[in-house]
PDB file of C-alpha atoms in Angstrom:
ATOM      1  CA  UNK A   1    -149.178-108.022 -89.476  1.00 43.00           C
ATOM      2  CA  UNK A   2    -145.920-108.375 -91.798  1.00 42.00           C
ATOM      3  CA  UNK A   3    -145.311-104.927 -93.708  1.00 45.00           C
ATOM      4  CA  UNK A   4    -145.756-104.622 -97.223  1.00 45.00           C
ATOM      5  CA  UNK A   5    -143.080-103.477 -99.434  1.00 42.00           C
ATOM      6  CA  UNK A   6    -144.967-101.534-102.536  1.00 46.00           C
ATOM      7  CA  UNK A   7    -143.250-100.454-105.722  1.00 46.00           C
ATOM      8  CA  UNK A   8    -142.335 -96.764-104.988  1.00 48.00           C
ATOM      9  CA  UNK A   9    -140.787 -97.588-101.638  1.00 49.00           C
ATOM     10  CA  UNK A  10    -137.872 -99.770-102.835  1.00 52.00           C
ATOM     11  CA  UNK A  11    -135.079 -99.363-101.581  1.00 52.00           C
ATOM     12  CA  UNK A  12    -132.420 -97.736-103.742  1.00 50.00           C
ATOM     13  CA  UNK A  13    -129.188 -99.342-104.557  1.00 54.00           C
ATOM     14  CA  UNK A  14    -125.880 -98.338-105.597  1.00 53.00           C
ATOM     15  CA  UNK A  15    -127.165 -98.858-109.698  1.00 53.00           C
ATOM     16  CA  UNK A  16    -129.853 -96.866-110.028  1.00 55.00           C
ATOM     17  CA  UNK A  17    -127.154 -93.680-108.686  1.00 59.00           C
ATOM     18  CA  UNK A  18    -127.871 -90.472-110.448  1.00 66.00           C
ATOM     19  CA  UNK A  19    -124.796 -90.563-113.169  1.00 68.00           C
ATOM     20  CA  UNK A  20    -123.773 -86.701-113.208  1.00 68.00           C
ATOM     21  CA  UNK A  21    -121.623 -85.733-116.825  1.00 72.00           C
ATOM     22  CA  UNK A  22    -118.118 -85.650-116.843  1.00 78.00           C
ATOM     23  CA  UNK A  23    -116.468 -82.216-116.529  1.00 78.00           C
ATOM     24  CA  UNK A  24    -113.283 -80.510-117.043  1.00 79.00           C
ATOM     25  CA  UNK A  25    -111.538 -78.256-115.322  1.00 81.00           C
ATOM     26  CA  UNK A  26    -108.769 -75.438-116.046  1.00 78.00           C
ATOM     27  CA  UNK A  27    -107.753 -73.357-113.498  1.00 84.00           C
ATOM     28  CA  UNK A  28    -104.930 -70.330-113.169  1.00 84.00           C
ATOM     29  CA  UNK A  29    -103.611 -69.854-109.546  1.00 83.00           C
ATOM     30  CA  UNK A  30    -100.639 -68.170-108.067  1.00 81.00           C
ATOM     31  CA  UNK A  31     -98.664 -71.194-106.274  1.00 79.00           C
ATOM     32  CA  UNK A  32     -97.370 -69.036-103.802  1.00 81.00           C
ATOM     33  CA  UNK A  33    -100.478 -67.931-102.121  1.00 81.00           C
ATOM     34  CA  UNK A  34    -102.498 -71.251-103.124  1.00 79.00           C
ATOM     35  CA  UNK A  35    -104.338 -68.350-104.526  1.00 83.00           C
ATOM     36  CA  UNK A  36    -107.383 -69.185-107.348  1.00 81.00           C
ATOM     37  CA  UNK A  37    -107.087 -66.367-110.153  1.00 81.00           C
ATOM     38  CA  UNK A  38    -109.806 -67.976-112.632  1.00 80.00           C
ATOM     39  CA  UNK A  39    -111.082 -71.595-113.653  1.00 81.00           C
ATOM     40  CA  UNK A  40    -113.414 -72.647-115.548  1.00 81.00           C
ATOM     41  CA  UNK A  41    -115.598 -75.798-115.895  1.00 81.00           C
ATOM     42  CA  UNK A  42    -116.404 -77.657-119.668  1.00 79.00           C
ATOM     43  CA  UNK A  43    -118.677 -80.489-120.094  1.00 81.00           C
ATOM     44  CA  UNK A  44    -117.147 -82.900-123.007  1.00 79.00           C
ATOM     45  CA  UNK A  45    -119.597 -81.221-125.554  1.00 81.00           C
ATOM     46  CA  UNK A  46    -118.777 -77.823-124.486  1.00 82.00           C
ATOM     47  CA  UNK A  47    -114.652 -78.623-124.524  1.00 81.00           C
ATOM     48  CA  UNK A  48    -115.299 -80.400-128.040  1.00 85.00           C
ATOM     49  CA  UNK A  49    -116.995 -77.582-129.276  1.00 86.00           C
ATOM     50  CA  UNK A  50    -114.347 -74.925-128.085  1.00 86.00           C
ATOM     51  CA  UNK A  51    -111.345 -76.629-129.848  1.00 88.00           C
ATOM     52  CA  UNK A  52    -113.387 -77.556-132.906  1.00 91.00           C
ATOM     53  CA  UNK A  53    -114.137 -73.303-132.822  1.00 90.00           C
ATOM     54  CA  UNK A  54    -110.309 -72.814-132.292  1.00 90.00           C
ATOM     55  CA  UNK A  55    -109.328 -75.131-135.279  1.00 91.00           C
ATOM     56  CA  UNK A  56    -112.120 -73.440-137.401  1.00 92.00           C
ATOM     57  CA  UNK A  57    -110.683 -69.643-136.206  1.00 92.00           C
ATOM     58  CA  UNK A  58    -107.280 -70.906-137.285  1.00 91.00           C
ATOM     59  CA  UNK A  59    -108.240 -72.255-140.869  1.00 88.00           C
ATOM     60  CA  UNK A  60    -110.130 -69.227-141.513  1.00 89.00           C
ATOM     61  CA  UNK A  61    -107.588 -66.642-140.696  1.00 87.00           C
ATOM     62  CA  UNK A  62    -104.641 -69.551-143.074  1.00 82.00           C
ATOM     63  CA  UNK A  63    -107.361 -69.116-146.172  1.00 82.00           C
ATOM     64  CA  UNK A  64    -107.539 -65.215-145.525  1.00 83.00           C
ATOM     65  CA  UNK A  65    -103.578 -64.820-145.671  1.00 76.00           C
ATOM     66  CA  UNK A  66    -103.653 -67.385-148.543  1.00 74.00           C
ATOM     67  CA  UNK A  67    -106.384 -65.594-150.273  1.00 75.00           C
ATOM     68  CA  UNK A  68    -106.174 -61.394-149.214  1.00 77.00           C
ATOM     69  CA  UNK A  69    -102.512 -60.667-148.842  1.00 75.00           C
ATOM     70  CA  UNK A  70     -99.038 -60.806-150.453  1.00 70.00           C
ATOM     71  CA  UNK A  71     -97.510 -63.106-148.161  1.00 69.00           C
ATOM     72  CA  UNK A  72     -99.394 -65.653-150.664  1.00 66.00           C
ATOM     73  CA  UNK A  73     -96.345 -65.450-152.829  1.00 67.00           C
ATOM     74  CA  UNK A  74     -94.090 -66.729-150.447  1.00 66.00           C
ATOM     75  CA  UNK A  75     -95.925 -70.205-150.856  1.00 66.00           C
ATOM     76  CA  UNK A  76     -94.660 -72.697-153.470  1.00 64.00           C
ATOM     77  CA  UNK A  77     -97.468 -72.323-156.332  1.00 64.00           C
ATOM     78  CA  UNK A  78     -99.153 -69.206-155.703  1.00 65.00           C
ATOM     79  CA  UNK A  79     -96.665 -67.489-157.428  1.00 64.00           C
ATOM     80  CA  UNK A  80     -98.053 -65.379-160.693  1.00 66.00           C
ATOM     81  CA  UNK A  81     -95.828 -66.709-163.619  1.00 69.00           C
ATOM     82  CA  UNK A  82     -95.272 -63.178-164.675  1.00 69.00           C
ATOM     83  CA  UNK A  83     -93.120 -62.642-161.463  1.00 71.00           C
ATOM     84  CA  UNK A  84     -91.679 -65.563-161.499  1.00 71.00           C
ATOM     85  CA  UNK A  85     -90.422 -65.089-164.744  1.00 73.00           C
ATOM     86  CA  UNK A  86     -89.314 -61.658-163.461  1.00 74.00           C
ATOM     87  CA  UNK A  87     -87.487 -62.989-160.729  1.00 74.00           C
ATOM     88  CA  UNK A  88     -85.180 -65.360-162.642  1.00 74.00           C
ATOM     89  CA  UNK A  89     -84.165 -62.448-165.003  1.00 76.00           C
ATOM     90  CA  UNK A  90     -83.242 -60.483-161.888  1.00 79.00           C
ATOM     91  CA  UNK A  91     -81.443 -63.461-160.434  1.00 75.00           C
ATOM     92  CA  UNK A  92     -79.300 -63.757-164.101  1.00 72.00           C
ATOM     93  CA  UNK A  93     -78.588 -60.002-163.943  1.00 75.00           C
ATOM     94  CA  UNK A  94     -77.036 -60.339-160.002  1.00 78.00           C
ATOM     95  CA  UNK A  95     -73.922 -61.698-161.400  1.00 70.00           C
ATOM     96  CA  UNK A  96     -73.405 -59.223-163.485  1.00 71.00           C
ATOM     97  CA  UNK A  97     -73.905 -56.053-161.081  1.00 77.00           C
ATOM     98  CA  UNK A  98     -71.489 -57.932-158.978  1.00 77.00           C
ATOM     99  CA  UNK A  99     -69.151 -58.244-161.272  1.00 74.00           C
ATOM    100  CA  UNK A 100     -69.560 -54.118-162.329  1.00 77.00           C
ATOM    101  CA  UNK A 101     -69.442 -53.350-158.135  1.00 81.00           C
ATOM    102  CA  UNK A 102     -66.294 -54.868-157.743  1.00 79.00           C
ATOM    103  CA  UNK A 103     -64.777 -53.242-160.830  1.00 78.00           C
ATOM    104  CA  UNK A 104     -65.795 -50.238-159.981  1.00 81.00           C
ATOM    105  CA  UNK A 105     -64.408 -50.933-155.801  1.00 82.00           C
ATOM    106  CA  UNK A 106     -61.046 -51.819-157.304  1.00 79.00           C
ATOM    107  CA  UNK A 107     -60.582 -48.987-159.150  1.00 79.00           C
ATOM    108  CA  UNK A 108     -61.916 -46.810-156.361  1.00 81.00           C
ATOM    109  CA  UNK A 109     -59.499 -48.142-154.370  1.00 80.00           C
ATOM    110  CA  UNK A 110     -56.696 -47.487-156.668  1.00 77.00           C
ATOM    111  CA  UNK A 111     -57.664 -43.566-157.192  1.00 76.00           C
ATOM    112  CA  UNK A 112     -57.773 -43.343-153.156  1.00 76.00           C
ATOM    113  CA  UNK A 113     -54.305 -45.276-152.977  1.00 74.00           C
ATOM    114  CA  UNK A 114     -52.675 -41.816-155.277  1.00 69.00           C
ATOM    115  CA  UNK A 115     -54.192 -39.457-153.071  1.00 70.00           C
ATOM    116  CA  UNK A 116     -53.075 -41.437-149.809  1.00 72.00           C
ATOM    117  CA  UNK A 117     -49.863 -41.273-151.126  1.00 67.00           C
ATOM    118  CA  UNK A 118     -49.465 -44.739-151.201  1.00 67.00           C
ATOM    119  CA  UNK A 119     -48.267 -44.849-154.523  1.00 59.00           C
ATOM    120  CA  UNK A 120     -45.048 -43.610-154.875  1.00 50.00           C
ATOM    121  CA  UNK A 121     -45.503 -41.554-158.078  1.00 46.00           C
ATOM    122  CA  UNK A 122     -48.474 -39.792-158.863  1.00 43.00           C
ATOM    123  CA  UNK A 123     -50.523 -41.543-161.474  1.00 45.00           C
ATOM    124  CA  UNK A 124     -52.186 -39.756-163.982  1.00 43.00           C
ATOM    125  CA  UNK A 125     -55.218 -41.857-165.736  1.00 42.00           C
ATOM    126  CA  UNK A 126     -56.773 -41.331-168.698  1.00 41.00           C
ATOM    127  CA  UNK A 127     -59.586 -43.433-169.322  1.00 39.00           C
ATOM    128  CA  UNK A 128     -62.044 -43.630-172.518  1.00 38.00           C
ATOM    129  CA  UNK A 129     -65.557 -45.066-170.890  1.00 40.00           C
ATOM    130  CA  UNK A 130     -65.949 -45.400-167.365  1.00 42.00           C
ATOM    131  CA  UNK A 131     -69.190 -44.571-165.195  1.00 40.00           C
ATOM    132  CA  UNK A 132     -67.060 -43.407-162.460  1.00 40.00           C
ATOM    133  CA  UNK A 133     -66.244 -40.147-164.786  1.00 40.00           C
ATOM    134  CA  UNK A 134     -63.289 -39.043-167.035  1.00 39.00           C
ATOM    135  CA  UNK A 135     -60.464 -38.391-165.572  1.00 40.00           C
ATOM    136  CA  UNK A 136     -58.486 -34.550-167.738  1.00 42.00           C
ATOM    137  CA  UNK A 137     -54.972 -35.543-168.844  1.00 41.00           C
ATOM    138  CA  UNK A 138     -52.377 -32.884-168.665  1.00 42.00           C
ATOM    139  CA  UNK A 139     -50.831 -33.725-172.650  1.00 42.00           C
ATOM    140  CA  UNK A 140     -48.043 -31.367-171.532  1.00 45.00           C
ATOM    141  CA  UNK A 141     -46.393 -33.665-169.285  1.00 50.00           C
ATOM    142  CA  UNK A 142     -45.109 -36.736-170.463  1.00 58.00           C
ATOM    143  CA  UNK A 143     -46.112 -40.218-168.869  1.00 62.00           C
ATOM    144  CA  UNK A 144     -44.031 -41.321-165.574  1.00 65.00           C
ATOM    145  CA  UNK A 145     -42.694 -45.036-165.013  1.00 70.00           C
ATOM    146  CA  UNK A 146     -45.419 -45.406-162.379  1.00 68.00           C
ATOM    147  CA  UNK A 147     -48.657 -44.580-164.644  1.00 68.00           C
ATOM    148  CA  UNK A 148     -47.136 -46.856-167.460  1.00 70.00           C
ATOM    149  CA  UNK A 149     -47.035 -49.047-165.180  1.00 68.00           C
ATOM    150  CA  UNK A 150     -50.325 -48.358-163.658  1.00 68.00           C
ATOM    151  CA  UNK A 151     -52.034 -48.663-167.360  1.00 68.00           C
ATOM    152  CA  UNK A 152     -50.154 -52.585-167.982  1.00 65.00           C
ATOM    153  CA  UNK A 153     -51.764 -53.640-164.753  1.00 61.00           C
ATOM    154  CA  UNK A 154     -55.235 -52.206-165.917  1.00 60.00           C
ATOM    155  CA  UNK A 155     -54.599 -53.557-169.455  1.00 59.00           C
ATOM    156  CA  UNK A 156     -53.798 -57.351-167.250  1.00 54.00           C
ATOM    157  CA  UNK A 157     -57.122 -56.840-165.617  1.00 52.00           C
ATOM    158  CA  UNK A 158     -59.209 -55.926-168.836  1.00 50.00           C
ATOM    159  CA  UNK A 159     -57.688 -59.763-169.834  1.00 45.00           C
ATOM    160  CA  UNK A 160     -59.632 -61.325-167.380  1.00 43.00           C
ATOM    161  CA  UNK A 161     -63.188 -59.167-168.122  1.00 49.00           C
ATOM    162  CA  UNK A 162     -66.056 -61.265-169.399  1.00 49.00           C
ATOM    163  CA  UNK A 163     -66.707 -59.727-172.403  1.00 50.00           C
ATOM    164  CA  UNK A 164     -62.739 -60.268-173.754  1.00 48.00           C
ATOM    165  CA  UNK A 165     -63.791 -63.906-172.193  1.00 53.00           C
ATOM    166  CA  UNK A 166     -66.496 -64.816-173.380  1.00 61.00           C
ATOM    167  CA  UNK A 167     -65.990 -65.122-177.246  1.00 64.00           C
ATOM    168  CA  UNK A 168     -62.882 -67.634-175.804  1.00 54.00           C
ATOM    169  CA  UNK A 169     -65.660 -69.722-173.994  1.00 60.00           C
ATOM    170  CA  UNK A 170     -67.954 -69.780-176.996  1.00 63.00           C
ATOM    171  CA  UNK A 171     -64.973 -71.005-179.153  1.00 65.00           C
ATOM    172  CA  UNK A 172     -66.043 -74.447-180.353  1.00 68.00           C
ATOM    173  CA  UNK A 173     -69.486 -73.872-180.256  1.00 80.00           C
ATOM    174  CA  UNK A 174     -71.781 -73.626-183.271  1.00 84.00           C
ATOM    175  CA  UNK A 175     -74.991 -72.007-182.308  1.00 91.00           C
ATOM    176  CA  UNK A 176     -78.472 -72.491-184.301  1.00 91.00           C
ATOM    177  CA  UNK A 177     -80.393 -69.278-185.558  1.00 92.00           C
ATOM    178  CA  UNK A 178     -83.735 -69.401-183.353  1.00 95.00           C
ATOM    179  CA  UNK A 179     -85.717 -68.597-186.226  1.00 94.00           C
ATOM    180  CA  UNK A 180     -84.425 -69.739-189.786  1.00 88.00           C
ATOM    181  CA  UNK A 181     -86.194 -66.698-191.889  1.00 84.00           C
ATOM    182  CA  UNK A 182     -86.188 -64.192-189.328  1.00 85.00           C
ATOM    183  CA  UNK A 183     -84.657 -61.216-189.418  1.00 89.00           C
ATOM    184  CA  UNK A 184     -83.152 -59.110-186.736  1.00 91.00           C
ATOM    185  CA  UNK A 185     -84.902 -55.398-186.733  1.00 88.00           C
ATOM    186  CA  UNK A 186     -83.339 -54.249-183.821  1.00 85.00           C
ATOM    187  CA  UNK A 187     -80.775 -54.577-181.162  1.00 84.00           C
ATOM    188  CA  UNK A 188     -81.411 -52.400-178.488  1.00 83.00           C
ATOM    189  CA  UNK A 189     -79.799 -52.563-174.838  1.00 78.00           C
ATOM    190  CA  UNK A 190     -82.328 -50.933-172.709  1.00 66.00           C
ATOM    191  CA  UNK A 191     -81.805 -47.627-170.890  1.00 57.00           C
ATOM    192  CA  UNK A 192     -80.203 -47.836-167.574  1.00 59.00           C
ATOM    193  CA  UNK A 193     -79.538 -51.953-167.948  1.00 69.00           C
ATOM    194  CA  UNK A 194     -77.131 -54.041-168.905  1.00 78.00           C
ATOM    195  CA  UNK A 195     -79.203 -56.400-171.167  1.00 86.00           C
ATOM    196  CA  UNK A 196     -79.165 -56.672-174.664  1.00 89.00           C
ATOM    197  CA  UNK A 197     -81.855 -58.317-175.924  1.00 92.00           C
ATOM    198  CA  UNK A 198     -82.471 -59.087-180.057  1.00 93.00           C
ATOM    199  CA  UNK A 199     -85.682 -58.371-181.360  1.00 94.00           C
ATOM    200  CA  UNK A 200     -86.493 -60.648-184.404  1.00 94.00           C
ATOM    201  CA  UNK A 201     -89.207 -60.288-187.102  1.00 93.00           C
ATOM    202  CA  UNK A 202     -90.443 -63.655-188.595  1.00 93.00           C
ATOM    203  CA  UNK A 203     -93.066 -64.917-190.229  1.00 93.00           C
ATOM    204  CA  UNK A 204     -96.544 -65.791-189.116  1.00 92.00           C
ATOM    205  CA  UNK A 205     -96.331 -68.650-186.426  1.00 92.00           C
ATOM    206  CA  UNK A 206     -92.600 -69.448-187.291  1.00 94.00           C
ATOM    207  CA  UNK A 207     -91.313 -71.897-185.480  1.00 95.00           C
ATOM    208  CA  UNK A 208     -88.379 -71.234-182.658  1.00 96.00           C
ATOM    209  CA  UNK A 209     -85.625 -73.297-181.997  1.00 95.00           C
ATOM    210  CA  UNK A 210     -82.601 -73.292-179.345  1.00 96.00           C
ATOM    211  CA  UNK A 211     -79.230 -72.218-180.944  1.00 95.00           C
ATOM    212  CA  UNK A 212     -77.448 -75.243-178.738  1.00 94.00           C
ATOM    213  CA  UNK A 213     -78.058 -78.477-176.866  1.00 92.00           C
ATOM    214  CA  UNK A 214     -79.193 -78.079-173.336  1.00 94.00           C
ATOM    215  CA  UNK A 215     -81.819 -78.259-170.528  1.00 95.00           C
ATOM    216  CA  UNK A 216     -85.068 -76.401-170.369  1.00 95.00           C
ATOM    217  CA  UNK A 217     -84.801 -74.647-166.717  1.00 94.00           C
ATOM    218  CA  UNK A 218     -87.652 -72.373-166.979  1.00 93.00           C
ATOM    219  CA  UNK A 219     -91.417 -72.143-169.139  1.00 94.00           C
ATOM    220  CA  UNK A 220     -93.540 -69.331-168.193  1.00 93.00           C
ATOM    221  CA  UNK A 221     -96.514 -67.075-169.735  1.00 91.00           C
ATOM    222  CA  UNK A 222     -97.417 -63.206-169.533  1.00 88.00           C
ATOM    223  CA  UNK A 223    -101.045 -62.518-170.605  1.00 85.00           C
ATOM    224  CA  UNK A 224     -98.874 -59.568-171.906  1.00 82.00           C
ATOM    225  CA  UNK A 225     -95.791 -60.453-174.279  1.00 83.00           C
ATOM    226  CA  UNK A 226     -96.497 -64.230-174.190  1.00 91.00           C
ATOM    227  CA  UNK A 227     -94.257 -67.036-173.218  1.00 94.00           C
ATOM    228  CA  UNK A 228     -91.135 -67.165-172.222  1.00 95.00           C
ATOM    229  CA  UNK A 229     -89.045 -69.926-172.761  1.00 96.00           C
ATOM    230  CA  UNK A 230     -84.651 -70.142-170.552  1.00 95.00           C
ATOM    231  CA  UNK A 231     -82.444 -72.937-171.804  1.00 96.00           C
ATOM    232  CA  UNK A 232     -78.789 -73.541-169.498  1.00 94.00           C
ATOM    233  CA  UNK A 233     -75.928 -74.617-172.345  1.00 93.00           C
ATOM    234  CA  UNK A 234     -72.750 -76.078-171.957  1.00 90.00           C
ATOM    235  CA  UNK A 235     -69.926 -73.552-170.576  1.00 87.00           C
ATOM    236  CA  UNK A 236     -72.638 -71.233-168.380  1.00 88.00           C
ATOM    237  CA  UNK A 237     -74.207 -70.225-171.447  1.00 93.00           C
ATOM    238  CA  UNK A 238     -78.031 -69.352-171.190  1.00 94.00           C
ATOM    239  CA  UNK A 239     -80.558 -68.492-173.768  1.00 95.00           C
ATOM    240  CA  UNK A 240     -83.693 -66.845-173.680  1.00 95.00           C
ATOM    241  CA  UNK A 241     -86.726 -66.634-176.065  1.00 96.00           C
ATOM    242  CA  UNK A 242     -89.387 -64.728-175.122  1.00 94.00           C
ATOM    243  CA  UNK A 243     -92.762 -63.788-176.838  1.00 94.00           C
ATOM    244  CA  UNK A 244     -93.909 -66.922-177.643  1.00 96.00           C
ATOM    245  CA  UNK A 245     -97.339 -68.574-178.703  1.00 94.00           C
ATOM    246  CA  UNK A 246     -97.227 -71.854-177.703  1.00 93.00           C
ATOM    247  CA  UNK A 247     -94.964 -73.706-176.386  1.00 94.00           C
ATOM    248  CA  UNK A 248     -93.044 -77.225-176.957  1.00 95.00           C
ATOM    249  CA  UNK A 249     -91.148 -78.249-174.684  1.00 95.00           C
ATOM    250  CA  UNK A 250     -91.743 -78.201-170.511  1.00 94.00           C
ATOM    251  CA  UNK A 251     -89.023 -77.519-167.364  1.00 93.00           C
ATOM    252  CA  UNK A 252     -86.556 -80.117-166.991  1.00 93.00           C
ATOM    253  CA  UNK A 253     -86.906 -81.159-170.733  1.00 94.00           C
ATOM    254  CA  UNK A 254     -83.121 -81.873-172.815  1.00 94.00           C
ATOM    255  CA  UNK A 255     -83.104 -79.967-175.988  1.00 95.00           C
ATOM    256  CA  UNK A 256     -80.967 -80.308-178.698  1.00 93.00           C
ATOM    257  CA  UNK A 257     -79.710 -77.442-181.004  1.00 91.00           C
ATOM    258  CA  UNK A 258     -81.994 -76.778-183.390  1.00 92.00           C
ATOM    259  CA  UNK A 259     -84.718 -78.416-181.409  1.00 94.00           C
ATOM    260  CA  UNK A 260     -87.952 -76.306-181.462  1.00 95.00           C
ATOM    261  CA  UNK A 261     -88.647 -74.243-178.030  1.00 96.00           C
ATOM    262  CA  UNK A 262     -91.779 -73.113-179.650  1.00 95.00           C
ATOM    263  CA  UNK A 263     -93.881 -70.652-181.816  1.00 95.00           C
ATOM    264  CA  UNK A 264     -94.448 -67.120-182.436  1.00 95.00           C
ATOM    265  CA  UNK A 265     -97.444 -65.171-182.490  1.00 92.00           C
ATOM    266  CA  UNK A 266     -99.745 -65.627-185.998  1.00 89.00           C
ATOM    267  CA  UNK A 267    -100.618 -61.769-186.191  1.00 89.00           C
ATOM    268  CA  UNK A 268     -97.271 -60.661-184.301  1.00 89.00           C
ATOM    269  CA  UNK A 269     -94.552 -63.468-185.033  1.00 93.00           C
ATOM    270  CA  UNK A 270     -91.633 -61.063-182.696  1.00 94.00           C
ATOM    271  CA  UNK A 271     -88.620 -62.975-181.198  1.00 95.00           C
ATOM    272  CA  UNK A 272     -86.922 -61.312-178.276  1.00 94.00           C
ATOM    273  CA  UNK A 273     -83.869 -62.959-177.552  1.00 95.00           C
ATOM    274  CA  UNK A 274     -81.367 -62.609-175.210  1.00 94.00           C
ATOM    275  CA  UNK A 275     -78.076 -64.682-174.509  1.00 94.00           C
ATOM    276  CA  UNK A 276     -76.348 -64.315-171.186  1.00 92.00           C
ATOM    277  CA  UNK A 277     -72.818 -65.999-170.017  1.00 89.00           C
ATOM    278  CA  UNK A 278     -71.777 -66.655-166.117  1.00 86.00           C
ATOM    279  CA  UNK A 279     -74.904 -64.222-165.425  1.00 84.00           C
ATOM    280  CA  UNK A 280     -74.213 -61.143-167.479  1.00 86.00           C
ATOM    281  CA  UNK A 281     -75.791 -60.262-171.321  1.00 88.00           C
ATOM    282  CA  UNK A 282     -74.297 -60.530-174.095  1.00 90.00           C
ATOM    283  CA  UNK A 283     -74.833 -58.980-177.454  1.00 89.00           C
ATOM    284  CA  UNK A 284     -76.611 -61.785-179.690  1.00 91.00           C
ATOM    285  CA  UNK A 285     -75.274 -60.533-183.122  1.00 89.00           C
ATOM    286  CA  UNK A 286     -71.619 -60.919-181.889  1.00 87.00           C
ATOM    287  CA  UNK A 287     -72.139 -64.934-181.717  1.00 88.00           C
ATOM    288  CA  UNK A 288     -75.238 -65.960-183.690  1.00 89.00           C
ATOM    289  CA  UNK A 289     -75.200 -64.869-187.561  1.00 83.00           C
ATOM    290  CA  UNK A 290     -78.696 -64.575-187.578  1.00 78.00           C
TER     291      UNK A 290
END
């Protein structure tokens, strides 16, 4: 009798072998002693889940940093308009403060040279106004040659002061009135600051115009004080218009003298106007006939 091969007794071929899922093994060991310190095995599915979880965790941390921490102010587009306006104002004042510091340092260096006998004759300095302080002068003693020479050098230095050069730089420039029917009700200088601001009262919803041709370098809005426009003019002049209710220009836009940049409020039409030159605040009423 010949043997009969039933289905359940058929020979298992290579194609019928059980296929095990592919696994990934990550091992940490000591190559000097060939010792396995730590290892983990992951299937394709578990590896994909781990990578997706890591990506989600990194994304969650990034969202938390942007939304709930002050670091968001360092990212483009996340800075509040009021903060941006404050930063721009502070930037325009840095040059002015640097000039004052340089002047005071030179002044102190001269005083130090006198006391260290680096200047041949003793100098008695009379000053009318200086933040370093007033130095008393002995009216009995006549001015020495060294004192007269020092005062002459001091006057030469004052010729390069911004307060002297600003009117010269403005020659040939005819500034337009920012508000045609406005009246200056206050020309204040903030305590502890070098900023001069002309507060101009005007009719309700009065249009505000650029005082000279230039380029709009900044526009911002503060819910408390209204909108602000900053225009860069030739010869390093900058004009600032604050307290606007409506804006008619955008950043980067070219304007001419008399071009409308915005309008004042219908309830409290007050313009706060500033004029700058080379980073120093000027007295607006000395340059514009309001």
